[in-house]
Coordinates of N, CA and C in Angstrom, one line a residue:
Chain Q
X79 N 62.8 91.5 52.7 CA 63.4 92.9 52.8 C 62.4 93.9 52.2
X80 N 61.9 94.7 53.1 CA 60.7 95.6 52.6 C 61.7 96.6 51.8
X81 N 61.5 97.3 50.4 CA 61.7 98.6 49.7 C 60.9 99.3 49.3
X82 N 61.4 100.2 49.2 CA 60.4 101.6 48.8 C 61.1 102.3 47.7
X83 N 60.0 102.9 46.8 CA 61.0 103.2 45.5 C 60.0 104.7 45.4
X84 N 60.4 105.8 45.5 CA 60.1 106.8 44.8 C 59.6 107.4 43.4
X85 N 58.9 107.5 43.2 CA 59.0 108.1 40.9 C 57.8 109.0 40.8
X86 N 58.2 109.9 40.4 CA 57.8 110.9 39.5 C 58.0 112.1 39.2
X87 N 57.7 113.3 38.2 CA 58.8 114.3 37.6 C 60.2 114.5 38.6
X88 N 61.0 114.4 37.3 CA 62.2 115.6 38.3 C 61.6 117.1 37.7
X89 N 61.4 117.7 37.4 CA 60.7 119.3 37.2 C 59.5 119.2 37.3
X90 N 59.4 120.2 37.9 CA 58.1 120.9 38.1 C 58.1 122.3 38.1
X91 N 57.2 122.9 37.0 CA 57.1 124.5 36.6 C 56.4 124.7 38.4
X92 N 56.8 126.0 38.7 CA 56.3 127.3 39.4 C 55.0 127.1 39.6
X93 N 54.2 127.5 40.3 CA 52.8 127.2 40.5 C 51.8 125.8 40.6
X94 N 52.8 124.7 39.8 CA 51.9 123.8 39.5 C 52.0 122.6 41.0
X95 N 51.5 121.4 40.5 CA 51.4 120.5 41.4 C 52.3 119.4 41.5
X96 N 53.1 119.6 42.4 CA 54.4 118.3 42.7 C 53.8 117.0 42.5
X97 N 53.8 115.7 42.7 CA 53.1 114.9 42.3 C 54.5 113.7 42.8
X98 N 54.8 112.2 43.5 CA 55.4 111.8 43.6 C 54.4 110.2 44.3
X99 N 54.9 109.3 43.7 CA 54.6 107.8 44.4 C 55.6 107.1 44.9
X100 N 55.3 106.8 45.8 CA 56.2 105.4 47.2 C 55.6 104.1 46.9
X101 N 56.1 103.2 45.9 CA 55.4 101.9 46.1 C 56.5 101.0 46.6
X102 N 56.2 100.2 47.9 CA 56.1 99.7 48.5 C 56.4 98.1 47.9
X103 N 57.6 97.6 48.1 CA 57.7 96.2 48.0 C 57.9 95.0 48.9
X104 N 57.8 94.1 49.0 CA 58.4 93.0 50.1 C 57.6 93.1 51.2
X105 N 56.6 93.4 51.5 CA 55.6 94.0 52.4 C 54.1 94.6 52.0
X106 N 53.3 93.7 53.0 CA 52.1 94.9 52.6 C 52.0 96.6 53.3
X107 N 51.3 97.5 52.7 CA 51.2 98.9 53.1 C 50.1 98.5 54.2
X108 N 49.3 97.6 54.4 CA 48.1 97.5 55.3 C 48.1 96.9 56.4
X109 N 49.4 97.1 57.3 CA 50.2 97.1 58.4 C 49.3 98.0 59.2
X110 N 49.0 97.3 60.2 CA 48.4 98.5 61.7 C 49.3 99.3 62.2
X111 N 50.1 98.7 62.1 CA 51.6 99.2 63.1 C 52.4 100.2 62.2
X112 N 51.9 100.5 61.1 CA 52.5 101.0 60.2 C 52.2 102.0 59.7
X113 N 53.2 103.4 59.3 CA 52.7 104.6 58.4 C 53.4 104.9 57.8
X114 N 53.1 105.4 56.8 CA 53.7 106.0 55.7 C 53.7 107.3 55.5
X115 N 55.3 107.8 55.6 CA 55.4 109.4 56.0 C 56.1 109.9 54.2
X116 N 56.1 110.6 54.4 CA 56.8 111.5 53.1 C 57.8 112.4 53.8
X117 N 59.1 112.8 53.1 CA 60.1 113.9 54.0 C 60.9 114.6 52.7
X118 N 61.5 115.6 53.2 CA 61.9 116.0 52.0 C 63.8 116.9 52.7
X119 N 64.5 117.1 51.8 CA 65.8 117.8 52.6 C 65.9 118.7 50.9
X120 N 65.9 119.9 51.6 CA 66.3 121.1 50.4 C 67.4 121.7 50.3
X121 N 68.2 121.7 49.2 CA 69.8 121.9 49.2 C 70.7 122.5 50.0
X122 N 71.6 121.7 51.4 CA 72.1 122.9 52.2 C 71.7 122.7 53.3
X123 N 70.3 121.9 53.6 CA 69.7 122.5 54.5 C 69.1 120.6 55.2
X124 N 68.4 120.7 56.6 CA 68.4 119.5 57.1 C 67.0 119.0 56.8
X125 N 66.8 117.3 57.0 CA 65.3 117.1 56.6 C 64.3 118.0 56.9
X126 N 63.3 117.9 56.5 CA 61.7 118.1 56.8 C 60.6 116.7 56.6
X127 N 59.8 117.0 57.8 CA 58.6 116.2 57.6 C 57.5 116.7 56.9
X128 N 57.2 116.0 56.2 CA 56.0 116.6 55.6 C 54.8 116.0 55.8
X129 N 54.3 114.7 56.0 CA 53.5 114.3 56.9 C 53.2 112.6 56.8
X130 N 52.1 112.4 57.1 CA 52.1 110.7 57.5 C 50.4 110.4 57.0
X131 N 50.8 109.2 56.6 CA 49.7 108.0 56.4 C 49.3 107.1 56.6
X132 N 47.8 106.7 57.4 CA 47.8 105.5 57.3 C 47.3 104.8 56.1
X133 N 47.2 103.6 56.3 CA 46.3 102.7 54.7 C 45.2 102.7 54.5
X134 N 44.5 103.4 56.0 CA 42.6 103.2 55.3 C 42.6 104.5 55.0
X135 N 43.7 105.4 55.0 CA 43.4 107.1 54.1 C 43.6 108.2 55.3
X136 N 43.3 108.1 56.6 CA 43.7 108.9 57.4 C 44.8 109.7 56.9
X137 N 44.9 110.9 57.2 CA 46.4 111.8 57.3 C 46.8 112.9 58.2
X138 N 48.3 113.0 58.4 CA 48.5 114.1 59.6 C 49.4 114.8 58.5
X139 N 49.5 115.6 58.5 CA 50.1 116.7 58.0 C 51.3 117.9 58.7
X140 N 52.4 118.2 58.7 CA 52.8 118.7 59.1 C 52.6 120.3 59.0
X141 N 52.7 121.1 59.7 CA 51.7 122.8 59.8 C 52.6 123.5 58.7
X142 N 53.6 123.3 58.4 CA 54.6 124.0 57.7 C 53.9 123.5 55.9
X143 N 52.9 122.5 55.8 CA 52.5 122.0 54.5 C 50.7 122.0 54.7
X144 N 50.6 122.2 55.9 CA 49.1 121.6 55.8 C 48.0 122.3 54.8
X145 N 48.2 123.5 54.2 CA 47.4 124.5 53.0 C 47.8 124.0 51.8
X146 N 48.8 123.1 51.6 CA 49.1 122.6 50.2 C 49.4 121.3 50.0
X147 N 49.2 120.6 50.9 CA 49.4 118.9 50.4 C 48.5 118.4 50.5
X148 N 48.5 116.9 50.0 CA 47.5 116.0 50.1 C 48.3 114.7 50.1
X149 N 48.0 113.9 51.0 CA 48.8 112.5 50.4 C 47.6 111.4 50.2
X150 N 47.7 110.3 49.5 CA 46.5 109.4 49.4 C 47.7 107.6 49.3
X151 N 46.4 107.1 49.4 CA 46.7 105.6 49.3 C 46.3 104.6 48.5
X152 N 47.0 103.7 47.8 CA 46.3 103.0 46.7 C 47.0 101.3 47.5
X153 N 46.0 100.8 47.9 CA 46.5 99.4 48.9 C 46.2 98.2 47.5
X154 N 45.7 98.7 46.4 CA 45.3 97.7 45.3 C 47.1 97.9 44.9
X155 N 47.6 98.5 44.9 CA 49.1 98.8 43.9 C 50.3 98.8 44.9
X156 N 50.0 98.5 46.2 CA 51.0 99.1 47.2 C 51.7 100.3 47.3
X157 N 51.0 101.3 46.7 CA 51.5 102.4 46.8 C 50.8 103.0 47.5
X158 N 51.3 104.8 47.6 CA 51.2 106.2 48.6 C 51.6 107.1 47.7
X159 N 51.0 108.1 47.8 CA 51.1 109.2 47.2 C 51.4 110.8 47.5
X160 N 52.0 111.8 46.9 CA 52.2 112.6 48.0 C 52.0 113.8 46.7
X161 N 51.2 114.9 46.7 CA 50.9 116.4 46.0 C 51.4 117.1 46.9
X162 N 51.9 117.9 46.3 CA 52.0 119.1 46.8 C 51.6 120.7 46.1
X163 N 51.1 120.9 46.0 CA 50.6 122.2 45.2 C 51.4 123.7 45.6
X164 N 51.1 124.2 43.9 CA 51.3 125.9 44.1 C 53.2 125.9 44.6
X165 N 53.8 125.0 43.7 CA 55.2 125.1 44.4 C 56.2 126.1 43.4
X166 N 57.2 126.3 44.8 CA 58.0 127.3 44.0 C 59.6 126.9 44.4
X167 N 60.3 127.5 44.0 CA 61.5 127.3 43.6 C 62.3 126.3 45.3
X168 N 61.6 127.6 46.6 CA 62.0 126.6 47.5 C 61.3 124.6 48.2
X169 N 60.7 124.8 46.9 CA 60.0 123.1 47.3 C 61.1 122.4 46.7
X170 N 62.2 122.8 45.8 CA 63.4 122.1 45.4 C 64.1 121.6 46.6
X171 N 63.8 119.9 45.9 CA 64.8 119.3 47.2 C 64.5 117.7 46.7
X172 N 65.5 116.8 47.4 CA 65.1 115.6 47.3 C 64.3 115.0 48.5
X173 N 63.2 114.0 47.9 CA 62.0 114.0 48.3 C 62.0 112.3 49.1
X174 N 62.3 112.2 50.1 CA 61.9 110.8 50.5 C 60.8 109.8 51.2
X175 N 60.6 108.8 50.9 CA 59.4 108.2 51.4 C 60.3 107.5 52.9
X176 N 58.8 106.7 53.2 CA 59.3 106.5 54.3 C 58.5 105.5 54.8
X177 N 59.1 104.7 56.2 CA 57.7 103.7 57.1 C 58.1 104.0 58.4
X178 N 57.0 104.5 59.0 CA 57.0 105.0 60.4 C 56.6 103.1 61.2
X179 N 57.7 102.8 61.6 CA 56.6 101.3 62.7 C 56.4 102.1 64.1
X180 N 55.2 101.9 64.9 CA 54.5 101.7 65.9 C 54.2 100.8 66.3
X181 N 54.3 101.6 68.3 CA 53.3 100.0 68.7 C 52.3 101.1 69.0
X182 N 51.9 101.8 68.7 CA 50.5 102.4 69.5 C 49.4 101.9 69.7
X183 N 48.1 101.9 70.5 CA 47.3 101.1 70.7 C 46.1 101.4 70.1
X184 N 45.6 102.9 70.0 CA 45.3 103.9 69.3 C 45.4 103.7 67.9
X185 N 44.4 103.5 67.3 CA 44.5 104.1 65.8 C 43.5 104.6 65.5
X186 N 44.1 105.8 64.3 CA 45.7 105.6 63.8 C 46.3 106.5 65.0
X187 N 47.3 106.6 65.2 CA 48.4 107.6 65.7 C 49.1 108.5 65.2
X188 N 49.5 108.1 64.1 CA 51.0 109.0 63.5 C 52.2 109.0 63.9
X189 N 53.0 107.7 65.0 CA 53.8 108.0 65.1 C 54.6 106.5 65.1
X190 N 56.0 107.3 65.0 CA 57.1 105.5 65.2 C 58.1 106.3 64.8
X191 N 59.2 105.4 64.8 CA 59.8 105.7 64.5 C 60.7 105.0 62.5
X192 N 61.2 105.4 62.0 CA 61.8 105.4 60.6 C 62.5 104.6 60.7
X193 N 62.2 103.2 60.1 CA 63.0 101.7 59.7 C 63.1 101.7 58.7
X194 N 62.3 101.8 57.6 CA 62.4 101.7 56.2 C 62.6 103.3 55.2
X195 N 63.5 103.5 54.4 CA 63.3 104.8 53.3 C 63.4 104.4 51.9
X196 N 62.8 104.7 51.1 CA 63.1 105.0 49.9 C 64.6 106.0 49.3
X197 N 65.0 105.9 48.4 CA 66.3 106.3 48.0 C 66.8 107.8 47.6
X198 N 65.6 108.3 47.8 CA 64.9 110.0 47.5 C 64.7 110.2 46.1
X199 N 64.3 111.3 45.8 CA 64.0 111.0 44.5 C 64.4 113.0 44.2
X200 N 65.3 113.7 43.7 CA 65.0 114.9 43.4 C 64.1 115.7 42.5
X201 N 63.4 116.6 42.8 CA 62.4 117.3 42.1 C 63.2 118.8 42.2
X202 N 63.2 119.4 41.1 CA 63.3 120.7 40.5 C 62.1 121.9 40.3
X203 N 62.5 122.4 40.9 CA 60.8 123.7 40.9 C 61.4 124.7 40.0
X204 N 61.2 124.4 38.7 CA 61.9 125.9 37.4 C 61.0 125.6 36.4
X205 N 61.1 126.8 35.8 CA 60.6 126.7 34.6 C 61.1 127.0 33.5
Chain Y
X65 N 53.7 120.8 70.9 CA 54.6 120.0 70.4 C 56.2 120.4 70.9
X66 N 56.7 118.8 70.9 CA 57.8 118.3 71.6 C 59.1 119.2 70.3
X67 N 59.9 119.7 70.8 CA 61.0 120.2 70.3 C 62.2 120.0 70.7
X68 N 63.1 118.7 69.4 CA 64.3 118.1 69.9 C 65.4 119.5 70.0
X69 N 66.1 119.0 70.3 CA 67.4 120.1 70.3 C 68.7 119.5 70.9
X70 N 69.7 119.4 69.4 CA 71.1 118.8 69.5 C 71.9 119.6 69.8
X71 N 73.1 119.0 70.5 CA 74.8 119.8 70.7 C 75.4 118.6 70.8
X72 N 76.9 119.1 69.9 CA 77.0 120.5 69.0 C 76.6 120.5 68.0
X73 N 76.3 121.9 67.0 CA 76.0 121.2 65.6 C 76.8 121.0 64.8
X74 N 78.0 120.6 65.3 CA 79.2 119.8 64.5 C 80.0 119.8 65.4
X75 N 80.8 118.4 64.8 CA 82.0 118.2 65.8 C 82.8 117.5 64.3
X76 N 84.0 117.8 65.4 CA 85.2 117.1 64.3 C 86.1 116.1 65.7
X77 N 86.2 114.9 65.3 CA 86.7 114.0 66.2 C 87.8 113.2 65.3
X78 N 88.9 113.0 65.6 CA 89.7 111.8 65.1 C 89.5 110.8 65.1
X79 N 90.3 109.9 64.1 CA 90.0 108.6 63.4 C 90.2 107.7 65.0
X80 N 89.6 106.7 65.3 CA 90.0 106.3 67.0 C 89.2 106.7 67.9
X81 N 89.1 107.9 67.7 CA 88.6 108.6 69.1 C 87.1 108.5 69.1
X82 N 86.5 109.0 70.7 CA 85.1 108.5 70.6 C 84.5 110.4 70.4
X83 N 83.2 110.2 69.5 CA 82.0 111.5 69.3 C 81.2 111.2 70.1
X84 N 80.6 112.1 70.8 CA 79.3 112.3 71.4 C 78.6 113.3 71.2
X85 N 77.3 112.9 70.8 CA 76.5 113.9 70.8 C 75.4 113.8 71.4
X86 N 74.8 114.9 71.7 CA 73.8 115.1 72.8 C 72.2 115.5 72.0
X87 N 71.2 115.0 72.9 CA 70.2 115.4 72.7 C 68.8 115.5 73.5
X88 N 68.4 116.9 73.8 CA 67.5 117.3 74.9 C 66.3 117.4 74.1
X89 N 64.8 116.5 75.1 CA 63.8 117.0 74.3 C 63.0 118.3 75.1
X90 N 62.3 118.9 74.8 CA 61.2 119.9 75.7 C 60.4 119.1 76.6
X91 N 60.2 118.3 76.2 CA 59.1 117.4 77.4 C 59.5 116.0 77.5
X92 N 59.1 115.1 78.4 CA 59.8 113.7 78.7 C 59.4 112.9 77.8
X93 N 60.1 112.1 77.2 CA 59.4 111.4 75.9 C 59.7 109.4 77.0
X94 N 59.7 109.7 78.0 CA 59.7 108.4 78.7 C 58.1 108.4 79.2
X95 N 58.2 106.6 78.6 CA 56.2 106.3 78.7 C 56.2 105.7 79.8
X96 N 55.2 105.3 80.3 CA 54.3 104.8 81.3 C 54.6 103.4 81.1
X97 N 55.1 102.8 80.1 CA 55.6 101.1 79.9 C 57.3 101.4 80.3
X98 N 57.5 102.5 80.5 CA 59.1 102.8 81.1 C 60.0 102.5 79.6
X99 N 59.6 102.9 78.4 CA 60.7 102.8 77.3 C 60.6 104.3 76.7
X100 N 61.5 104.6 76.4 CA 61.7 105.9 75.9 C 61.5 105.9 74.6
X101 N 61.2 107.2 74.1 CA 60.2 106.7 72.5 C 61.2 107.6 71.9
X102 N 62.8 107.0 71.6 CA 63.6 108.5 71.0 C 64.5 107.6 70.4
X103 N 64.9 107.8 68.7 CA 65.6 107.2 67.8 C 66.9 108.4 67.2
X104 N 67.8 107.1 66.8 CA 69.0 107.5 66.5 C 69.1 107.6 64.7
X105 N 69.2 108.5 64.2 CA 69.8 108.5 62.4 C 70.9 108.9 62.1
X106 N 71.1 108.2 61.0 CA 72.4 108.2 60.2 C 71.8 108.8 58.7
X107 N 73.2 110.1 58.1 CA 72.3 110.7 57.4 C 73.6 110.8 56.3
X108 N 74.1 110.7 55.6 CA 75.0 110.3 54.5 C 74.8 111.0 53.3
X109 N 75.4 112.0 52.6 CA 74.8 112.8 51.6 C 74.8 111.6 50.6
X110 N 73.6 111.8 49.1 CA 73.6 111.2 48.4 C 72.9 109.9 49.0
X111 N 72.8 109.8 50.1 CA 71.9 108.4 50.5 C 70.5 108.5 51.5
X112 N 69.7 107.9 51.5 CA 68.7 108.0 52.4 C 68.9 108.0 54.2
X113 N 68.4 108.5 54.9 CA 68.8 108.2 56.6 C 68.9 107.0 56.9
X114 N 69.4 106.8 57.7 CA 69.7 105.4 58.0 C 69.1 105.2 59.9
X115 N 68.6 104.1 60.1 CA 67.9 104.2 61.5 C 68.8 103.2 62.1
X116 N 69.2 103.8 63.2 CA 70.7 103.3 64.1 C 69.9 102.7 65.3
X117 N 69.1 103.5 66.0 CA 69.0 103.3 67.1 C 67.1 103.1 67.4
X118 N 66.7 102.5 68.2 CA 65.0 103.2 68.6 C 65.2 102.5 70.1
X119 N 64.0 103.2 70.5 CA 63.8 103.0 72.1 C 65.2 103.6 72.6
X120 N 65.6 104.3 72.5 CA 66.7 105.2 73.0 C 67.8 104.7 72.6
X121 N 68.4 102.5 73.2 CA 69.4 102.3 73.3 C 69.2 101.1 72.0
X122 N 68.6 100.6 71.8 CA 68.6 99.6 70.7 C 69.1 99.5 69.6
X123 N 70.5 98.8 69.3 CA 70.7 99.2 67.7 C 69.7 98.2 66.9
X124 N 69.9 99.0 66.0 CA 69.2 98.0 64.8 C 70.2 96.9 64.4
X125 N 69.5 95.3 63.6 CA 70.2 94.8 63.3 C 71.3 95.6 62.2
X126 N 72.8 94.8 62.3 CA 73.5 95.0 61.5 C 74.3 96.4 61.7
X127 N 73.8 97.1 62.6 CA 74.2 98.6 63.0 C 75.7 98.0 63.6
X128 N 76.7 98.1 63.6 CA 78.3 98.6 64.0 C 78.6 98.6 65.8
X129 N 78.8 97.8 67.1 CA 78.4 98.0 67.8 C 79.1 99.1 68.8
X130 N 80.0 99.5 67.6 CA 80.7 101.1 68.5 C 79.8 102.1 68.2
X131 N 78.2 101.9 68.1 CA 77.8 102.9 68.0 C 76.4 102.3 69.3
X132 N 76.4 103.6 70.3 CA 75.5 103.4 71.2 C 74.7 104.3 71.9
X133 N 73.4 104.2 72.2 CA 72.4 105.1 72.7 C 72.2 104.7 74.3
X134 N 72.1 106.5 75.1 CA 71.8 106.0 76.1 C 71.2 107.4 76.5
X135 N 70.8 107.5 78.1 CA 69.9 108.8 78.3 C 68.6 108.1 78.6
X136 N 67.9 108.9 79.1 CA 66.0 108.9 79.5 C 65.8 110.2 80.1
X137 N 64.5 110.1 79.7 CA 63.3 111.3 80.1 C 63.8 112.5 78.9
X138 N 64.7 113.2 78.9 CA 64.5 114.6 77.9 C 66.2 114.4 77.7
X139 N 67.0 113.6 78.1 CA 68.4 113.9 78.2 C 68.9 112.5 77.3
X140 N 69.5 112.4 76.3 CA 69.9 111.4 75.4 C 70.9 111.7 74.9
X141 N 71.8 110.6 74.3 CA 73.3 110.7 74.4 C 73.3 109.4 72.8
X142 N 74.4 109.4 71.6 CA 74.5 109.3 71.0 C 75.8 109.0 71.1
X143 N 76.6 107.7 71.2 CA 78.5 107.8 71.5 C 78.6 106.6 70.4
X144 N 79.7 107.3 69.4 CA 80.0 106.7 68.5 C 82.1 106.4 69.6
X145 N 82.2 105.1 70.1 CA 83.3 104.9 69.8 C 84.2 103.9 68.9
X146 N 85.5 104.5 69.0 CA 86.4 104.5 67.8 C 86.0 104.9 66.1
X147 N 86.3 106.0 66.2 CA 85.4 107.0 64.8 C 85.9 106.3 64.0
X148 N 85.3 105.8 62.8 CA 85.7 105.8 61.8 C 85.8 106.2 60.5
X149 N 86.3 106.1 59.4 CA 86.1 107.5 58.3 C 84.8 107.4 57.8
X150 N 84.1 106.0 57.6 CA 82.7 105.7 57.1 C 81.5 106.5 57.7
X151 N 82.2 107.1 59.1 CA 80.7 107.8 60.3 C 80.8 109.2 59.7
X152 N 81.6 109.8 58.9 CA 81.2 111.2 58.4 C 79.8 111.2 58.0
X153 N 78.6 112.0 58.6 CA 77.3 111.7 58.1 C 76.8 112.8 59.0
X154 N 75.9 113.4 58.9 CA 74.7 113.9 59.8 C 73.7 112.7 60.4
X155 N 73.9 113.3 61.7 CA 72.9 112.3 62.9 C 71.7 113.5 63.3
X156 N 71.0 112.5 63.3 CA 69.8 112.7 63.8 C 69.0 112.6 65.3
X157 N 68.8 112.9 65.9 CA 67.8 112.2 66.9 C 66.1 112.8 66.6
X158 N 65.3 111.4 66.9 CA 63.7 111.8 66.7 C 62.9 111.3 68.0
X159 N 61.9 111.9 68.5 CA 61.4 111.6 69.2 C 59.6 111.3 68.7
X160 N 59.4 109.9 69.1 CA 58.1 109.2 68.4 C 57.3 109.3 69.4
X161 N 57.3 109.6 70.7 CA 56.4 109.7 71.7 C 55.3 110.5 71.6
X162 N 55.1 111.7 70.8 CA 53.9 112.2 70.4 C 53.9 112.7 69.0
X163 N 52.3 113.2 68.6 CA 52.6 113.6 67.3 C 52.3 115.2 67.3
X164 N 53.5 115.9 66.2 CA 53.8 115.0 65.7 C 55.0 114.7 65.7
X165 N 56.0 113.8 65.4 CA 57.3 113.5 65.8 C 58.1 114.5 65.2
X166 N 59.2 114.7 65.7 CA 60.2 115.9 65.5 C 61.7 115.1 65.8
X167 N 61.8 116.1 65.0 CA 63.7 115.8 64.7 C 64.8 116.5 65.2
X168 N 65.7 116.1 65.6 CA 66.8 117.6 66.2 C 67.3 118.0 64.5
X169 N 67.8 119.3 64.8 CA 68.5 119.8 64.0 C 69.6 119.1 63.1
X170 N 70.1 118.5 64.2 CA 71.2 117.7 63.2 C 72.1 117.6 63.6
X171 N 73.3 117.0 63.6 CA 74.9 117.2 64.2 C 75.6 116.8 63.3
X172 N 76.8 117.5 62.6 CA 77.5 117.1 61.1 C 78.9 116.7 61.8
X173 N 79.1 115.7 61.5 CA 80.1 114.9 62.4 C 81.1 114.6 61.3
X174 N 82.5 115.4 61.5 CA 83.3 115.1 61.0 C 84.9 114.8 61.2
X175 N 86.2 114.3 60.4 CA 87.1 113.9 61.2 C 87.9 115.0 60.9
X176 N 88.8 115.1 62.1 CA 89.6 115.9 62.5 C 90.9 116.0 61.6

């Protein structure tokens, strides 16, 4: 049974850098068929994608984040990573990981669809 | 890029009765191997999404089998019958056929 576990701050001051890890259990992250997306839902309001990973580091990014994120990969720890920079009060939300499966033939792709999530994790943008 | 788009964005159905919800993409998300690349979620406050359906009609294991996917090309259908009180949740439909994938708005499904 593949899980995904979320962790790190619940607060984050105004301006600074969100910072959150998806490590990945029951499974390796260095699946072909496989990506690792990040998503987030802000109080009230319906998911967001925020973008995707593959394991040798590629990333797609969603347009609505692409000036302030970064996601990276650590396949030594089975983890993913997700920054977000310069956040403010509306980056409040809980934050979930994810595994995109594909069959695409193409790599990387970016796409599949969402078998596996992590449990979200809430982050606070105040100071 | 492909843009989902659900009706209604809520419904309220009785305990028994069957929900449907709808879902139109902007462009055909049916491939050339003839499988439609468009999934079904389950969205439960306080819990993660839950993935019901892929390739349009497929439940996932363990998924409930009064819940069923059907539709091709831009037109998809989502029929929960005999509601139960457990299906209060936000649904989802996503389309994985290009990137980057997109999600409908959402349908908040509740009982009557």
């Amino acid at each position: 049974q593949l899980l995904l576990q979320e962790s790190g701050p619940g607060l984050v001051k105004p301006s600074e850098t969100l910072s959150l890890t998806c490590t990945v259990s029951g499974g390796s992250i260095t699946g072909v068929n496989y990506y690792w997306d990040w998503f987030r839902q802000p109080p009230g309001k319906g998911l967001e994608w925020i973008g995707s990973l593959f394991y040798r580091g590629s990333a797609f990014y969603s347009g609505s984040f692409k000036s302030r994120v970064t996601m990276s990969v650590d396949t030594f720890n089975n983890q993913f990573s997700l920054h977000l920079r310069s956040v403010t009060a509306a980056d409040t939300a809980v934050y979930y990981c994810a595994r995109a499966n594909s069959d695409c033939t193409e790599i990387p792709c970016f796409k599949g669809y969402f078998d596996y999530w992590g449990q979200g994790a809430l982050v606070t943008v105040s100071s | 890029d492909i843009v989902m788009t659900q009706s209604p964005d809520s419904l309220a159905v009785s305990l028994g009765e069957r929900a449907t919800i709808n879902c139109k993409s902007s462009q055909s998300v049916l491939h050339t191997n003839n499988r439609d690349y468009l999934a079904w979620y389950q969205h439960k406050p306080g819990h993660p999404p839950k993935l019901l359906i892929s390739w349009a009609f497929t439940r996932e294991f363990g998924v409930p089998d009064r819940f069923s996917g059907s539709g091709s090309g831009t037109d998809f259908t989502l029929t929960i019958s005999g509601l139960q009180a457990e299906d209060v949740a936000v649904y989802y439909c996503q389309q994985y056929y290009s990137t980057p994938h997109a999600f409908g708005q959402g349908t908040e499904l509740e009982i009557k």
